[in-house]
Amino acid sequence: MVNKRVENINKNDIKFKDEEILKQQYLSPDENDFQVISSTKNRKNKAIVEKENNNKVHEIIIDNTNNTVITKTPPPSSPKGNKNNSHNNNNNNNSNNNNNNNNEQIEITTTGKLKKSSKKSLSKTVNNKKEILGSFNNNLKFVRASGIFMFLYYLTMMYVRYQHRGAIGFADTLWLCNLSIVFGFISIAVNKPIFLGIACNCTLIVHALWVVDVVAWLITGSFPLGNAEYISWPTITWGEIITTTHHAWFVPLSMICLHRNGGYPSGAWSGSMLCVIPVVYLSKLFPKILVLPDNSTFYLNINMVHEWWSDMNGWPFSLIPKDPVQYYFFLLSFSLVLFTTAHFLMRLVCYIVLKRN
């Protein structure tokens, strides 16, 4: 009789008589461990399996009470026929044990730890695999409510802009800060957190600077950065001001939705970069300055594709090239730096405050 620690047992070394049935029911999918059913009451917390090595069959008793495996080797002179008979007896005992204990399992891991698992734990493993693939699996009521809120907010935003500027007001959707709302409710509708991660990556830094600019304006009465100064323009309505508040709440709300739903997706950066060129191209189709029905002008310049934002002047903005071709390549390079920085910041923040599942 030889005692072995559980961690020395590899499931590939174990051979069951009813191999196909027992493997399907009791072998863990993990390559580093295996599971067996507990034995009858007279052998409580023990299970008997058989191991074939060097043409000799060994009886292995897995003892749950002292975390060991006891191996019995038959005498060398034992006839092969007797071995087969003992195999049949053990096989019958094992099938009886399977019928009596099919809901309870003893899991033997490579770390030597034994724990009881049920059918619920198996379903939990399936859910974890779904989370790895990328979907919303937790906090579903809150996530769905957030998606509905984003959708209604977007409709309100477009209605306000249509009332002020006419049909061309819908072009404001192309602003990455506004497009993030569209990505947000679509992400939740199709159950793909990756789109919400792309939206966060595109807007994290810009939204943060907007908040800084607004807070400074409320305290000092001036906009130090200038990227939020448009809310003080005389041509801006209160409806437009209210429907620009997503600069403050979108990223925090999205992070809450991603909490325990895979966290910040690693593919968000590449998705953001793929969005840049088509969004910039479409934005260039609209004019820099828009003439409203009342013959007043409105500074449009969607995504700053025509020039750097006019309210953001002085150093270092004065260093930005004015030539259209040079400015176009500068804008693409700036987007690359911006999204890369935002990607690492999001990964850091989410690593600290978010759980993946």
C-alpha positions as a printed NumPy array, in Angstrom:
array([[  0.   ,   0.   ,   0.   ],
       [  1.385,   3.347,  -1.074],
       [  0.133,   6.753,   0.002],
       [  0.352,   9.608,  -2.486],
       [ -0.574,  13.248,  -2.128],
       [ -3.532,  14.272,  -4.253],
       [ -1.552,  16.825,  -6.217],
       [  0.584,  14.029,  -7.653],
       [ -2.39 ,  12.481,  -9.394],
       [ -2.975,  13.356, -13.033],
       [ -6.307,  12.521, -14.616],
       [ -4.503,  11.243, -17.708],
       [ -3.025,   8.447, -15.563],
       [ -6.46 ,   7.252, -14.441],
       [ -8.276,   4.566, -16.421],
       [-11.911,   3.731, -15.648],
       [-13.592,   0.537, -16.752],
       [-16.678,   2.399, -17.985],
       [-14.363,   4.997, -19.396],
       [-16.719,   6.847, -21.744],
       [-19.582,   7.135, -19.248],
       [-17.447,   8.147, -16.286],
       [-15.413,  10.644, -18.268],
       [-18.539,  12.4  , -19.497],
       [-20.086,  12.604, -16.022],
       [-17.213,  13.077, -13.644],
       [-14.065,  14.253, -15.404],
       [-13.566,  18.012, -15.144],
       [-12.939,  19.859, -18.449],
       [ -9.846,  21.358, -16.842],
       [ -6.735,  19.461, -17.9  ],
       [ -5.166,  19.914, -14.464],
       [ -7.768,  18.101, -12.371],
       [-10.387,  15.391, -12.424],
       [-13.569,  14.572, -10.525],
       [-14.938,  11.297,  -9.124],
       [-18.18 ,  10.421,  -7.407],
       [-18.181,   9.608,  -3.689],
       [-18.55 ,   5.96 ,  -2.747],
       [-21.264,   4.176,  -0.725],
       [-21.926,   4.829,   2.964],
       [-19.611,   2.063,   4.145],
       [-16.814,   3.882,   2.295],
       [-17.825,   7.445,   3.088],
       [-15.697,  10.184,   1.541],
       [-13.82 ,   7.616,  -0.547],
       [-13.953,   6.573,  -4.173],
       [-12.356,   3.658,  -5.964],
       [-10.851,   3.937,  -9.424],
       [ -8.415,   1.781, -11.305],
       [ -5.118,   2.636, -12.872],
       [ -3.417,   0.505, -15.476],
       [  0.376,   0.783, -15.504],
       [  2.898,  -1.592, -17.018],
       [  0.141,  -4.152, -17.711],
       [ -0.748,  -4.273, -13.993],
       [ -4.019,  -3.015, -12.596],
       [ -3.833,  -0.994,  -9.372],
       [ -6.708,  -0.207,  -7.049],
       [ -6.676,   3.479,  -6.056],
       [ -8.701,   4.667,  -3.076],
       [ -9.135,   8.437,  -3.026],
       [ -9.636,   9.457,   0.587],
       [-11.343,  12.818,   1.176],
       [-10.806,  12.78 ,   4.937],
       [ -7.011,  12.997,   4.988],
       [ -6.408,  14.348,   1.474],
       [ -4.406,  11.33 ,   0.263],
       [ -4.581,   8.666,  -2.379],
       [ -3.977,   5.056,  -1.292],
       [ -2.682,   2.753,  -4.004],
       [ -2.891,  -1.011,  -3.687],
       [ -0.801,  -3.094,  -6.069],
       [ -1.848,  -6.746,  -6.583],
       [  0.771,  -9.519,  -6.163],
       [  2.823, -10.215,  -9.297],
       [  1.52 , -13.803,  -9.366],
       [ -2.118, -12.718,  -9.528],
       [ -3.755, -14.298, -12.588],
       [ -4.996, -11.933, -15.193],
       [ -8.395, -13.564, -15.076],
       [ -8.756, -12.833, -11.384],
       [ -7.865,  -9.269, -12.089],
       [-10.629,  -9.053, -14.613],
       [-13.108, -10.484, -12.117],
       [-12.111,  -7.934,  -9.517],
       [-12.473,  -5.285, -12.209],
       [-16.035,  -6.373, -12.881],
       [-16.921,  -6.279,  -9.19 ],
       [-15.425,  -2.826,  -8.795],
       [-17.198,  -1.706, -11.95 ],
       [-20.564,  -2.843, -10.562],
       [-19.9  ,  -1.051,  -7.295],
       [-18.968,   2.108,  -9.145],
       [-22.176,   2.035, -11.247],
       [-24.257,   1.618,  -8.059],
       [-22.414,   4.524,  -6.515],
       [-23.086,   6.625,  -9.608],
       [-26.849,   6.106,  -9.284],
       [-26.906,   6.957,  -5.561],
       [-24.657,  10.006,  -5.687],
       [-25.132,  11.588,  -9.126],
       [-25.793,  15.054,  -7.653],
       [-22.714,  15.275,  -5.413],
       [-19.101,  15.301,  -6.601],
       [-15.71 ,  15.491,  -4.982],
       [-13.364,  17.658,  -7.019],
       [ -9.645,  16.929,  -6.715],
       [ -7.467,  19.804,  -7.853],
       [ -3.734,  20.018,  -8.521],
       [ -3.278,  22.157,  -5.4  ],
       [ -4.408,  19.27 ,  -3.21 ],
       [ -7.67 ,  20.955,  -2.197],
       [-10.955,  19.042,  -2.238],
       [-14.3  ,  20.752,  -2.47 ],
       [-17.912,  19.778,  -3.063],
       [-19.633,  21.073,  -6.178],
       [-23.19 ,  20.797,  -7.487],
       [-24.993,  21.345, -10.764],
       [-25.209,  25.033,  -9.933],
       [-21.424,  25.297,  -9.968],
       [-21.363,  23.723, -13.42 ],
       [-23.852,  26.281, -14.727],
       [-21.74 ,  29.018, -13.146],
       [-18.745,  27.762, -15.139],
       [-20.79 ,  28.058, -18.34 ],
       [-21.736,  31.632, -17.429],
       [-18.088,  32.508, -16.832],
       [-17.234,  31.249, -20.327],
       [-19.923,  33.522, -21.761],
       [-18.461,  36.459, -19.878],
       [-15.052,  35.761, -21.371],
       [-16.592,  35.828, -24.841],
       [-18.033,  39.269, -24.03 ],
       [-21.62 ,  39.961, -23.003],
       [-23.602,  41.617, -20.23 ],
       [-24.354,  38.918, -17.645],
       [-24.584,  40.812, -14.347],
       [-26.502,  43.857, -13.086],
       [-28.81 ,  43.357, -16.051],
       [-31.641,  45.562, -14.732],
       [-29.298,  48.493, -14.242],
       [-27.554,  47.914, -17.592],
       [-30.832,  47.758, -19.504],
       [-32.181,  50.815, -17.707],
       [-28.983,  52.662, -18.641],
       [-29.435,  51.669, -22.278],
       [-33.016,  52.965, -22.306],
       [-31.898,  56.193, -20.627],
       [-29.145,  56.718, -23.232],
       [-31.589,  56.109, -26.065],
       [-34.151,  58.597, -24.707],
       [-31.392,  61.119, -23.999],
       [-30.164,  60.833, -27.595],
       [-33.675,  61.378, -28.96 ],
       [-34.044,  64.467, -26.778],
       [-30.66 ,  65.757, -27.909],
       [-31.552,  65.373, -31.584],
       [-34.978,  66.961, -31.089],
       [-33.413,  70.033, -29.447],
       [-30.888,  70.423, -32.238],
       [-33.545,  69.979, -34.908],
       [-35.635,  72.699, -33.272],
       [-32.664,  75.069, -33.277],
       [-30.89 ,  74.324, -36.567],
       [-33.291,  72.289, -38.688],
       [-32.48 ,  68.924, -40.255],
       [-28.753,  69.628, -40.282],
       [-28.878,  69.494, -36.486],
       [-28.844,  65.705, -36.802],
       [-25.263,  66.047, -38.033],
       [-24.27 ,  66.643, -34.403],
       [-24.517,  62.867, -34.02 ],
       [-21.114,  62.639, -35.726],
       [-19.371,  64.38 , -32.821],
       [-17.501,  61.573, -31.062],
       [-18.84 ,  62.846, -27.744],
       [-22.397,  62.43 , -29.076],
       [-21.646,  59.298, -31.069],
       [-20.605,  57.671, -27.795],
       [-24.261,  57.802, -26.681],
       [-25.262,  55.911, -29.827],
       [-22.526,  53.35 , -29.221],
       [-23.723,  53.059, -25.631],
       [-27.349,  52.081, -26.221],
       [-26.462,  49.931, -29.241],
       [-23.872,  48.103, -27.132],
       [-26.504,  47.253, -24.55 ],
       [-29.165,  46.425, -27.155],
       [-26.953,  43.892, -28.963],
       [-25.321,  42.696, -25.717],
       [-21.774,  43.563, -26.823],
       [-19.75 ,  45.48 , -24.161],
       [-16.972,  46.064, -26.697],
       [-18.918,  48.975, -28.237],
       [-19.326,  50.595, -24.83 ],
       [-15.581,  50.211, -24.305],
       [-14.893,  51.898, -27.662],
       [-17.149,  54.803, -26.671],
       [-15.299,  55.208, -23.353],
       [-11.93 ,  55.131, -25.082],
       [-12.977,  57.794, -27.6  ],
       [-14.34 ,  60.202, -24.99 ],
       [-12.507,  59.666, -21.686],
       [ -9.934,  62.457, -21.997],
       [-12.141,  64.878, -23.946],
       [-14.969,  64.517, -21.425],
       [-12.565,  64.929, -18.512],
       [-11.188,  68.181, -20.009],
       [-14.751,  69.402, -20.609],
       [-15.593,  68.851, -16.925],
       [-12.43 ,  70.681, -15.842],
       [-13.295,  73.607, -18.124],
       [-16.884,  73.855, -16.826],
       [-15.886,  73.589, -13.151],
       [-13.244,  76.304, -13.659],
       [-15.863,  78.506, -15.354],
       [-18.301,  78.062, -12.459],
       [-15.584,  79.042,  -9.985],
       [-13.647,  81.738, -11.853],
       [-16.054,  82.838, -14.583],
       [-13.669,  81.934, -17.42 ],
       [-12.84 ,  78.835, -19.477],
       [ -9.09 ,  78.091, -19.136],
       [ -9.112,  75.416, -21.867],
       [-11.883,  76.708, -24.106],
       [-13.296,  73.346, -25.16 ],
       [-16.511,  73.96 , -23.169],
       [-16.832,  77.659, -23.874],
       [-19.603,  77.059, -26.419],
       [-22.124,  76.67 , -23.572],
       [-21.78 ,  80.425, -22.976],
       [-22.384,  81.394, -26.617],
       [-25.479,  83.563, -27.143],
       [-26.628,  81.24 , -29.963],
       [-26.763,  78.18 , -27.658],
       [-30.168,  77.315, -26.192],
       [-30.831,  75.893, -22.722],
       [-31.959,  72.653, -24.323],
       [-28.58 ,  72.272, -26.005],
       [-26.78 ,  72.997, -22.734],
       [-28.806,  70.361, -20.852],
       [-28.254,  67.773, -23.585],
       [-24.511,  68.288, -23.458],
       [-24.259,  67.154, -19.821],
       [-23.356,  63.634, -20.985],
       [-19.778,  64.917, -21.053],
       [-19.937,  64.579, -17.259],
       [-21.904,  61.361, -16.708],
       [-21.377,  59.102, -19.732],
       [-17.996,  57.567, -18.84 ],
       [-18.85 ,  56.937, -15.133],
       [-22.189,  55.362, -16.127],
       [-20.488,  53.176, -18.735],
       [-17.905,  51.988, -16.219],
       [-20.688,  50.936, -13.86 ],
       [-22.299,  48.968, -16.7  ],
       [-18.961,  47.262, -17.474],
       [-18.48 ,  46.338, -13.799],
       [-18.686,  42.525, -13.44 ],
       [-19.406,  42.308, -17.166],
       [-15.882,  41.695, -18.401],
       [-14.496,  45.084, -17.358],
       [-12.908,  47.392, -19.9  ],
       [-12.549,  45.431, -23.194],
       [ -8.993,  45.045, -24.424],
       [-10.111,  45.539, -28.045],
       [-11.537,  49.019, -27.381],
       [ -8.381,  50.769, -28.587],
       [ -8.313,  49.082, -32.001],
       [-12.044,  49.711, -32.385],
       [-11.528,  53.414, -31.647],
       [ -8.802,  53.707, -34.258],
       [-11.018,  52.022, -36.859],
       [-13.697,  54.651, -36.188],
       [-11.425,  57.648, -36.765],
       [-11.062,  57.695, -40.553],
       [-14.764,  57.178, -41.497],
       [-15.931,  59.643, -38.817],
       [-13.418,  62.278, -39.95 ],
       [-14.387,  61.757, -43.595],
       [-18.119,  62.124, -42.883],
       [-17.5  ,  65.174, -40.689],
       [-15.712,  66.922, -43.54 ],
       [-18.904,  66.734, -45.597],
       [-20.443,  69.38 , -43.336],
       [-19.391,  73.055, -43.358],
       [-17.263,  74.767, -40.778],
       [-19.809,  77.555, -40.318],
       [-23.531,  76.959, -40.621],
       [-26.056,  79.615, -41.711],
       [-29.285,  79.256, -39.719],
       [-32.799,  79.983, -41.103],
       [-32.775,  83.391, -39.386],
       [-29.565,  84.259, -41.341],
       [-27.44 ,  84.011, -38.178],
       [-24.306,  81.88 , -38.259],
       [-23.399,  78.91 , -36.126],
       [-19.867,  77.548, -35.697],
       [-20.23 ,  73.837, -36.541],
       [-16.769,  72.378, -37.359],
       [-17.747,  68.828, -36.39 ],
       [-14.887,  66.944, -34.71 ],
       [-12.618,  69.901, -35.57 ],
       [-11.999,  68.473, -39.045],
       [-11.64 ,  71.904, -40.715],
       [ -9.481,  73.586, -38.082],
       [ -8.63 ,  73.44 , -34.403],
       [-11.5  ,  74.622, -32.209],
       [-11.625,  78.437, -32.394],
       [-12.078,  78.949, -28.633],
       [ -8.9  ,  76.964, -27.9  ],
       [ -6.184,  79.452, -28.787],
       [ -2.804,  80.529, -27.487],
       [  0.151,  78.267, -26.733],
       [  0.451,  75.335, -27.413],
       [ -2.548,  75.435, -29.778],
       [ -0.779,  78.064, -31.86 ],
       [  1.725,  75.381, -32.901],
       [ -0.94 ,  73.361, -34.724],
       [ -0.468,  73.53 , -38.537],
       [ -2.91 ,  75.629, -40.561],
       [ -2.361,  73.967, -43.934],
       [ -5.358,  71.661, -44.635],
       [ -3.259,  68.623, -45.632],
       [ -0.836,  69.019, -42.748],
       [ -3.713,  69.611, -40.348],
       [ -5.472,  66.434, -41.552],
       [ -2.421,  64.281, -40.762],
       [ -1.983,  66.128, -37.483],
       [ -5.597,  65.302, -36.531],
       [ -5.088,  61.598, -37.256],
       [ -1.816,  61.559, -35.296],
       [ -3.447,  63.442, -32.441],
       [ -6.281,  60.87 , -32.375],
       [ -3.733,  58.039, -32.192],
       [ -2.   ,  59.631, -29.188],
       [ -5.289,  60.578, -27.546],
       [ -6.887,  57.131, -27.847],
       [ -3.705,  55.304, -26.833],
       [ -3.362,  57.43 , -23.704],
       [ -7.066,  56.987, -22.931],
       [ -6.737,  53.215, -23.413],
       [ -4.013,  52.851, -20.794],
       [ -5.816,  55.217, -18.424],
       [ -9.024,  53.192, -18.753],
       [ -7.177,  49.948, -18.152],
       [ -5.551,  51.396, -15.047],
       [ -8.768,  52.862, -13.654],
       [-10.809,  49.743, -14.393],
       [ -8.125,  47.499, -12.918],
       [ -8.453,  49.424,  -9.659],
       [-12.217,  49.925,  -9.412],
       [-13.866,  47.33 , -11.689],
       [-14.261,  43.574, -11.433],
       [-14.272,  41.51 , -14.588],
       [-16.935,  39.081, -13.334]])
